[in-house]
XYZ file of C-alpha atoms in Angstrom:
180
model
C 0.836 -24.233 17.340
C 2.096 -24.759 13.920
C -1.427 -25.331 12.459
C -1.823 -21.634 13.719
C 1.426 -20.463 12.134
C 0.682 -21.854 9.064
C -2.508 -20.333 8.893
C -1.037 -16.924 9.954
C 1.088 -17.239 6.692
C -1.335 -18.389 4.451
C -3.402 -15.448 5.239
C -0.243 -13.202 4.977
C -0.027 -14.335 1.359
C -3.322 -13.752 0.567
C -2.982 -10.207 1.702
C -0.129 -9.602 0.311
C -1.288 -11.071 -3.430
C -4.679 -8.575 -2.699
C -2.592 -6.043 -2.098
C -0.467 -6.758 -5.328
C -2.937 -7.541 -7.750
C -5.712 -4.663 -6.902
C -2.528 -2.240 -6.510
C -1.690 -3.476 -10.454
C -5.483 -3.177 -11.544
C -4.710 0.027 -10.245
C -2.246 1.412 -12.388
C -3.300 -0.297 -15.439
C -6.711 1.414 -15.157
C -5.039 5.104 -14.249
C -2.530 4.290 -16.823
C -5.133 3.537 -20.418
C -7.332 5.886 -18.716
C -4.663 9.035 -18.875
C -3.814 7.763 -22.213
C -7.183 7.675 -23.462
C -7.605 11.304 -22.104
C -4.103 12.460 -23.824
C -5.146 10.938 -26.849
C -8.076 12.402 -27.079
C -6.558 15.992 -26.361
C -4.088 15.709 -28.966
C -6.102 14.432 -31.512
C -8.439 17.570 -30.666
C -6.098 19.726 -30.806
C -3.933 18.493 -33.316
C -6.796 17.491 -36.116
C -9.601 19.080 -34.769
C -11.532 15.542 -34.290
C -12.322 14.080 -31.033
C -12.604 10.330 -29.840
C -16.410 10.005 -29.788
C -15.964 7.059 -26.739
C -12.827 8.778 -25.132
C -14.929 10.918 -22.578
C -17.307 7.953 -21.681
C -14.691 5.393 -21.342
C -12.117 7.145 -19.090
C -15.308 8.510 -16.716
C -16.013 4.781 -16.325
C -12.628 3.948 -15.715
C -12.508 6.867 -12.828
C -15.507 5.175 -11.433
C -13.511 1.894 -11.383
C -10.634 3.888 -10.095
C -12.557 5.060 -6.853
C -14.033 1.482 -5.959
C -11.013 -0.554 -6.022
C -8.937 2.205 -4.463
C -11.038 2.864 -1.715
C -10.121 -0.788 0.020
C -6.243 0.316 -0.502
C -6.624 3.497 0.748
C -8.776 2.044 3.881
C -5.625 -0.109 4.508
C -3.207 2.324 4.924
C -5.431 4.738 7.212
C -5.550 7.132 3.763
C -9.331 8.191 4.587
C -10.577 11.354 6.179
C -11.410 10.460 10.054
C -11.937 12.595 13.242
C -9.634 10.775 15.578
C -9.865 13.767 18.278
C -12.528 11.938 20.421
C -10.973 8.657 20.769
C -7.451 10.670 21.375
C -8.702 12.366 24.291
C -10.456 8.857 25.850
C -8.424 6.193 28.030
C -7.354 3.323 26.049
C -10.163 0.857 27.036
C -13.025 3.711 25.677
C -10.586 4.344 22.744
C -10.946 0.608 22.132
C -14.964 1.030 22.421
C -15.252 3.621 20.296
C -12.482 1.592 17.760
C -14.875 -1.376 17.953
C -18.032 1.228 17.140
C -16.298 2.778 14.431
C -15.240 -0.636 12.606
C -18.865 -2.205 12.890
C -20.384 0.607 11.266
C -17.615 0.663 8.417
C -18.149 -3.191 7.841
C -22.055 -2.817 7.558
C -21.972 -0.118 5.461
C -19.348 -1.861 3.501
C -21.620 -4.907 3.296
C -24.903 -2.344 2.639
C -22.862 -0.996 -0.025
C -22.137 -4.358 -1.340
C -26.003 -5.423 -1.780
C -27.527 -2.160 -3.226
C -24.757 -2.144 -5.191
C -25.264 -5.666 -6.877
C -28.925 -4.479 -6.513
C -28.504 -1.254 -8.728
C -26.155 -3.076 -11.140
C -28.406 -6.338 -11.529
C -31.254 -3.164 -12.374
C -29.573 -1.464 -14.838
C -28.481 -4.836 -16.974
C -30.000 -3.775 -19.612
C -29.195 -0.248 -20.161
C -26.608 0.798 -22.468
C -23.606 3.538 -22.395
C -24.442 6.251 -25.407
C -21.060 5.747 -26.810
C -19.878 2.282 -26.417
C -23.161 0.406 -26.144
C -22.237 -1.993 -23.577
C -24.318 -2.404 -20.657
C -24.311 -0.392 -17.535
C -23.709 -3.481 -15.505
C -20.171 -3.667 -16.289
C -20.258 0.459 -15.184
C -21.874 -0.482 -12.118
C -20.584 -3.947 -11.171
C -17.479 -1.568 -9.625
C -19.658 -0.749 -6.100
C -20.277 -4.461 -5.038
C -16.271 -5.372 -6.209
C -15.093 -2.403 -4.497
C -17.739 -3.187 -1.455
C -16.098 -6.770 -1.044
C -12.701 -5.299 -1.616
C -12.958 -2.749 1.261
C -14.423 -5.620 3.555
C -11.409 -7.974 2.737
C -9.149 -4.939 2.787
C -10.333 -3.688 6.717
C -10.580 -7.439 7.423
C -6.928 -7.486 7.014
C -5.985 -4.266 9.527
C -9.317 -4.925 11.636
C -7.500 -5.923 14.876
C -4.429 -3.633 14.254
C -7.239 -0.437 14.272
C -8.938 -1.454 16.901
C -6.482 -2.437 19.354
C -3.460 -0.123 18.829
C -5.510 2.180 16.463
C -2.756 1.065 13.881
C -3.196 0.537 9.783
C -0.772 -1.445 7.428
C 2.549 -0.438 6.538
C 3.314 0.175 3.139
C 6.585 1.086 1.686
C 5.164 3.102 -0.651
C 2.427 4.461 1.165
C 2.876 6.523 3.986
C -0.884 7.728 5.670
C 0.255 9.982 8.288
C 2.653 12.107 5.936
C -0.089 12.099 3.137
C -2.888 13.337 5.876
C -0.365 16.704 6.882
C -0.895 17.266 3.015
């Protein structure tokens, strides 16, 4: 039993270091991203010259943005679903449908995960127009975010398909940002 226990809180720290250092990667890329954009505005506006790289770099950023934040997001129950089939089923169907749901996310997730590694082994040796670095480091953001989202479901996989229940976050709440 405690062989069990401790590997119940080993995993809890994992998750909870996941959590904490893609929910910093986070904020550090929304935060030089919206400074690169200011910067760029005010130096437009103010001198009439515009970062040449400012554009490209913060659209790369947003791309980098979406990956990593999609596992997150997935978490907390944050995505768009249609949850009116499995609400109107008894539990045990619920639970079948649950089960249905989360093996199509996880091999899509995993799909996602090869073609992406795929198209960004492919385009290795194509570079940005502004920055000149190679598209790989653009692209390498689809199979990071695909292995995030797998670890991040992973986590709340038995919670959704059991009691149809995500992760609680203190500073996330899904069900008051879905009556947005």
């Amino acid at each position: 039993m405690r062989s069990a226990d401790s590997m119940a809180s080993c995993l809890g720290a994992v998750e909870r270091g996941l959590v904490a250092v893609n929910r910093w990667i986070l904020i550090v890329l929304l935060a030089v991203m919206s400074l690169i954009v200011f910067a760029n505005v005010c130096s437009r506006y103010l001198s009439n010259f515009s970062i040449p790289w400012s554009e490209e770099v913060a659209r790369h950023l947003m791309v980098w943005l979406t990956f990593l934040g999609a596992g997150p997001v997935l978490r907390a129950g944050g995505h768009i679903a249609v949850e009116n089939l499995q609400d109107a089923l008894p539990r045990e169907l619920a639970i079948v449908v649950r089960v249905m749901v989360a093996a199509l996310l996880m091999g899509f997730f995993i799909l996602m995960t090869w073609v992406g590694w795929e198209y960004m082994t492919r385009s290795a040796y194509q570079l940005t127009a502004a920055t000149q670095i190679s598209f790989a480091w653009v692209y390498s953001a689809i199979p990071i975010g695909g292995l995030l989202l797998i670890a991040h479901f992973g986590f709340v996989l038995r919670g959704y398909v059991v009691k149809r229940e995500f992760a609680a976050d203190d500073q996330f709440d899904a069900t008051a940002s879905a009556s947005l």
